[in-house]
Amino acid sequence: MNMAEEIEIMDAQTMRRALTRITHEILEKNDGTNNLVLVGIRTRGIYLAKRIAAKIKDFEGIDVPVGELDITLYRDDVHRVSDTTNQNPILHETNIPFSVEGKHVVLVDDVLFTARTIRAGMDAVMDLGRAKRITVAVLIDRGHRELPIKADYVGKNIPTSQQEQISVSIAELDGSEKVTLIKA
């Protein structure tokens, strides 16, 4: 039997540092908080977006709006999932309690891989209105793009093979803080 090997790449402190750096980069590129909103992609992206918003509050004293985005119906494989499982996709709430019109929207997710999730997130945001700009912040960029989308703010680049996986654990959901590389 082949056992998977798990290698810790980031601990809680390294994750905090990466999010602090991402926050500073967002503030610098946006020239502050004017017209800035954060939209976290369900599930872990929401918590990361909230952490970035808290850091912005610490640094700038400003509450930046944070929205929660479920991209299930925007996925290009939603029909394949329902066809193979004979079940409808599970929908979660999208909660964007602000207008995106003319805003700098930062889409936040935990891992950037093929870019299909980010594409779905961009489509969902565009259905809500015409943002001035949409940028992408991710904790981990693991490569292997299938679409020509890149992250504007990256916590850590981790080149992987197709057989490897990245697992992000966050306290709010998993009870621990770490990023691991899983080798099959």
PDB file of N, CA and C in Angstrom, residues 28-66:
ATOM      1  N   GLU A  28      -0.726  49.260  -0.757  1.00  0.00           N
ATOM      2  CA  GLU A  28       0.209  50.028  -1.585  1.00  0.00           C
ATOM      3  C   GLU A  28      -0.297  50.159  -3.022  1.00  0.00           C
ATOM      4  N   LYS A  29      -0.727  49.050  -3.630  1.00  0.00           N
ATOM      5  CA  LYS A  29      -1.183  49.091  -5.025  1.00  0.00           C
ATOM      6  C   LYS A  29      -2.493  49.841  -5.184  1.00  0.00           C
ATOM      7  N   ASN A  30      -3.304  49.861  -4.113  1.00  0.00           N
ATOM      8  CA  ASN A  30      -4.590  50.556  -4.174  1.00  0.00           C
ATOM      9  C   ASN A  30      -4.464  52.000  -3.693  1.00  0.00           C
ATOM     10  N   ASP A  31      -3.284  52.374  -3.216  1.00  0.00           N
ATOM     11  CA  ASP A  31      -3.065  53.703  -2.652  1.00  0.00           C
ATOM     12  C   ASP A  31      -4.007  53.963  -1.478  1.00  0.00           C
ATOM     13  N   GLY A  32      -4.091  52.967  -0.587  1.00  0.00           N
ATOM     14  CA  GLY A  32      -4.939  53.083   0.598  1.00  0.00           C
ATOM     15  C   GLY A  32      -6.197  52.244   0.478  1.00  0.00           C
ATOM     16  N   THR A  33      -7.246  52.708   1.155  1.00  0.00           N
ATOM     17  CA  THR A  33      -8.478  51.916   1.240  1.00  0.00           C
ATOM     18  C   THR A  33      -9.632  52.482   0.424  1.00  0.00           C
ATOM     19  N   ASN A  34      -9.417  53.579  -0.275  1.00  0.00           N
ATOM     20  CA  ASN A  34     -10.493  54.197  -1.023  1.00  0.00           C
ATOM     21  C   ASN A  34     -11.054  53.253  -2.095  1.00  0.00           C
ATOM     22  N   ASN A  35     -12.357  52.994  -2.046  1.00  0.00           N
ATOM     23  CA  ASN A  35     -13.060  52.119  -2.993  1.00  0.00           C
ATOM     24  C   ASN A  35     -12.569  50.677  -2.979  1.00  0.00           C
ATOM     25  N   LEU A  36     -11.965  50.252  -1.892  1.00  0.00           N
ATOM     26  CA  LEU A  36     -11.454  48.888  -1.770  1.00  0.00           C
ATOM     27  C   LEU A  36     -12.490  47.994  -1.088  1.00  0.00           C
ATOM     28  N   VAL A  37     -12.740  46.817  -1.675  1.00  0.00           N
ATOM     29  CA  VAL A  37     -13.589  45.798  -1.052  1.00  0.00           C
ATOM     30  C   VAL A  37     -12.908  44.447  -1.219  1.00  0.00           C
ATOM     31  N   LEU A  38     -13.142  43.566  -0.273  1.00  0.00           N
ATOM     32  CA  LEU A  38     -12.583  42.216  -0.311  1.00  0.00           C
ATOM     33  C   LEU A  38     -13.721  41.222  -0.478  1.00  0.00           C
ATOM     34  N   VAL A  39     -13.522  40.238  -1.343  1.00  0.00           N
ATOM     35  CA  VAL A  39     -14.517  39.196  -1.554  1.00  0.00           C
ATOM     36  C   VAL A  39     -13.815  37.852  -1.413  1.00  0.00           C
ATOM     37  N   GLY A  40     -14.173  37.120  -0.364  1.00  0.00           N
ATOM     38  CA  GLY A  40     -13.590  35.811  -0.115  1.00  0.00           C
ATOM     39  C   GLY A  40     -14.372  34.727  -0.824  1.00  0.00           C
ATOM     40  N   ILE A  41     -13.652  33.826  -1.488  1.00  0.00           N
ATOM     41  CA  ILE A  41     -14.284  32.698  -2.171  1.00  0.00           C
ATOM     42  C   ILE A  41     -14.439  31.565  -1.162  1.00  0.00           C
ATOM     43  N   ARG A  42     -15.665  31.066  -1.079  1.00  0.00           N
ATOM     44  CA  ARG A  42     -15.998  30.007  -0.140  1.00  0.00           C
ATOM     45  C   ARG A  42     -15.095  28.812  -0.371  1.00  0.00           C
ATOM     46  N   THR A  43     -14.494  28.246   0.614  1.00  0.00           N
ATOM     47  CA  THR A  43     -14.749  28.402   2.022  1.00  0.00           C
ATOM     48  C   THR A  43     -13.596  29.147   2.695  1.00  0.00           C
ATOM     49  N   ARG A  44     -12.388  28.698   2.502  1.00  0.00           N
ATOM     50  CA  ARG A  44     -11.266  29.288   3.239  1.00  0.00           C
ATOM     51  C   ARG A  44     -10.944  30.714   2.818  1.00  0.00           C
ATOM     52  N   GLY A  45     -11.257  31.065   1.582  1.00  0.00           N
ATOM     53  CA  GLY A  45     -11.021  32.430   1.120  1.00  0.00           C
ATOM     54  C   GLY A  45     -11.779  33.462   1.928  1.00  0.00           C
ATOM     55  N   ILE A  46     -12.945  33.087   2.430  1.00  0.00           N
ATOM     56  CA  ILE A  46     -13.738  34.012   3.247  1.00  0.00           C
ATOM     57  C   ILE A  46     -12.977  34.367   4.519  1.00  0.00           C
ATOM     58  N   TYR A  47     -12.426  33.369   5.184  1.00  0.00           N
ATOM     59  CA  TYR A  47     -11.708  33.607   6.436  1.00  0.00           C
ATOM     60  C   TYR A  47     -10.408  34.382   6.190  1.00  0.00           C
ATOM     61  N   LEU A  48      -9.750  34.083   5.083  1.00  0.00           N
ATOM     62  CA  LEU A  48      -8.532  34.827   4.756  1.00  0.00           C
ATOM     63  C   LEU A  48      -8.865  36.286   4.444  1.00  0.00           C
ATOM     64  N   ALA A  49      -9.972  36.530   3.737  1.00  0.00           N
ATOM     65  CA  ALA A  49     -10.393  37.907   3.442  1.00  0.00           C
ATOM     66  C   ALA A  49     -10.697  38.663   4.730  1.00  0.00           C
ATOM     67  N   LYS A  50     -11.346  38.005   5.672  1.00  0.00           N
ATOM     68  CA  LYS A  50     -11.655  38.642   6.959  1.00  0.00           C
ATOM     69  C   LYS A  50     -10.375  38.972   7.726  1.00  0.00           C
ATOM     70  N   ARG A  51      -9.388  38.104   7.634  1.00  0.00           N
ATOM     71  CA  ARG A  51      -8.100  38.377   8.308  1.00  0.00           C
ATOM     72  C   ARG A  51      -7.396  39.568   7.665  1.00  0.00           C
ATOM     73  N   ILE A  52      -7.432  39.641   6.339  1.00  0.00           N
ATOM     74  CA  ILE A  52      -6.824  40.788   5.652  1.00  0.00           C
ATOM     75  C   ILE A  52      -7.551  42.070   6.050  1.00  0.00           C
ATOM     76  N   ALA A  53      -8.875  42.022   6.116  1.00  0.00           N
ATOM     77  CA  ALA A  53      -9.658  43.199   6.526  1.00  0.00           C
ATOM     78  C   ALA A  53      -9.285  43.627   7.954  1.00  0.00           C
ATOM     79  N   ALA A  54      -9.077  42.659   8.835  1.00  0.00           N
ATOM     80  CA  ALA A  54      -8.686  42.984  10.216  1.00  0.00           C
ATOM     81  C   ALA A  54      -7.309  43.639  10.249  1.00  0.00           C
ATOM     82  N   LYS A  55      -6.398  43.170   9.403  1.00  0.00           N
ATOM     83  CA  LYS A  55      -5.067  43.785   9.334  1.00  0.00           C
ATOM     84  C   LYS A  55      -5.159  45.203   8.770  1.00  0.00           C
ATOM     85  N   ILE A  56      -6.012  45.412   7.774  1.00  0.00           N
ATOM     86  CA  ILE A  56      -6.206  46.756   7.238  1.00  0.00           C
ATOM     87  C   ILE A  56      -6.733  47.674   8.334  1.00  0.00           C
ATOM     88  N   LYS A  57      -7.669  47.175   9.131  1.00  0.00           N
ATOM     89  CA  LYS A  57      -8.209  47.956  10.253  1.00  0.00           C
ATOM     90  C   LYS A  57      -7.087  48.320  11.229  1.00  0.00           C
ATOM     91  N   ASP A  58      -6.203  47.363  11.521  1.00  0.00           N
ATOM     92  CA  ASP A  58      -5.062  47.626  12.421  1.00  0.00           C
ATOM     93  C   ASP A  58      -4.130  48.682  11.838  1.00  0.00           C
ATOM     94  N   PHE A  59      -3.834  48.573  10.540  1.00  0.00           N
ATOM     95  CA  PHE A  59      -2.855  49.468   9.909  1.00  0.00           C
ATOM     96  C   PHE A  59      -3.421  50.846   9.580  1.00  0.00           C
ATOM     97  N   GLU A  60      -4.665  50.886   9.099  1.00  0.00           N
ATOM     98  CA  GLU A  60      -5.235  52.122   8.566  1.00  0.00           C
ATOM     99  C   GLU A  60      -6.372  52.699   9.415  1.00  0.00           C
ATOM    100  N   GLY A  61      -6.904  51.887  10.332  1.00  0.00           N
ATOM    101  CA  GLY A  61      -8.033  52.337  11.139  1.00  0.00           C
ATOM    102  C   GLY A  61      -9.337  52.398  10.359  1.00  0.00           C
ATOM    103  N   ILE A  62      -9.415  51.706   9.232  1.00  0.00           N
ATOM    104  CA  ILE A  62     -10.587  51.725   8.343  1.00  0.00           C
ATOM    105  C   ILE A  62     -11.170  50.313   8.245  1.00  0.00           C
ATOM    106  N   ASP A  63     -12.499  50.241   8.325  1.00  0.00           N
ATOM    107  CA  ASP A  63     -13.183  48.968   8.089  1.00  0.00           C
ATOM    108  C   ASP A  63     -13.444  48.825   6.594  1.00  0.00           C
ATOM    109  N   VAL A  64     -12.797  47.855   5.972  1.00  0.00           N
ATOM    110  CA  VAL A  64     -13.004  47.572   4.552  1.00  0.00           C
ATOM    111  C   VAL A  64     -14.102  46.513   4.450  1.00  0.00           C
ATOM    112  N   PRO A  65     -15.098  46.727   3.583  1.00  0.00           N
ATOM    113  CA  PRO A  65     -16.165  45.739   3.436  1.00  0.00           C
ATOM    114  C   PRO A  65     -15.633  44.389   2.953  1.00  0.00           C
ATOM    115  N   VAL A  66     -16.216  43.321   3.513  1.00  0.00           N
ATOM    116  CA  VAL A  66     -15.843  41.953   3.128  1.00  0.00           C
ATOM    117  C   VAL A  66     -17.104  41.217   2.719  1.00  0.00           C
TER     118      VAL A  66
END
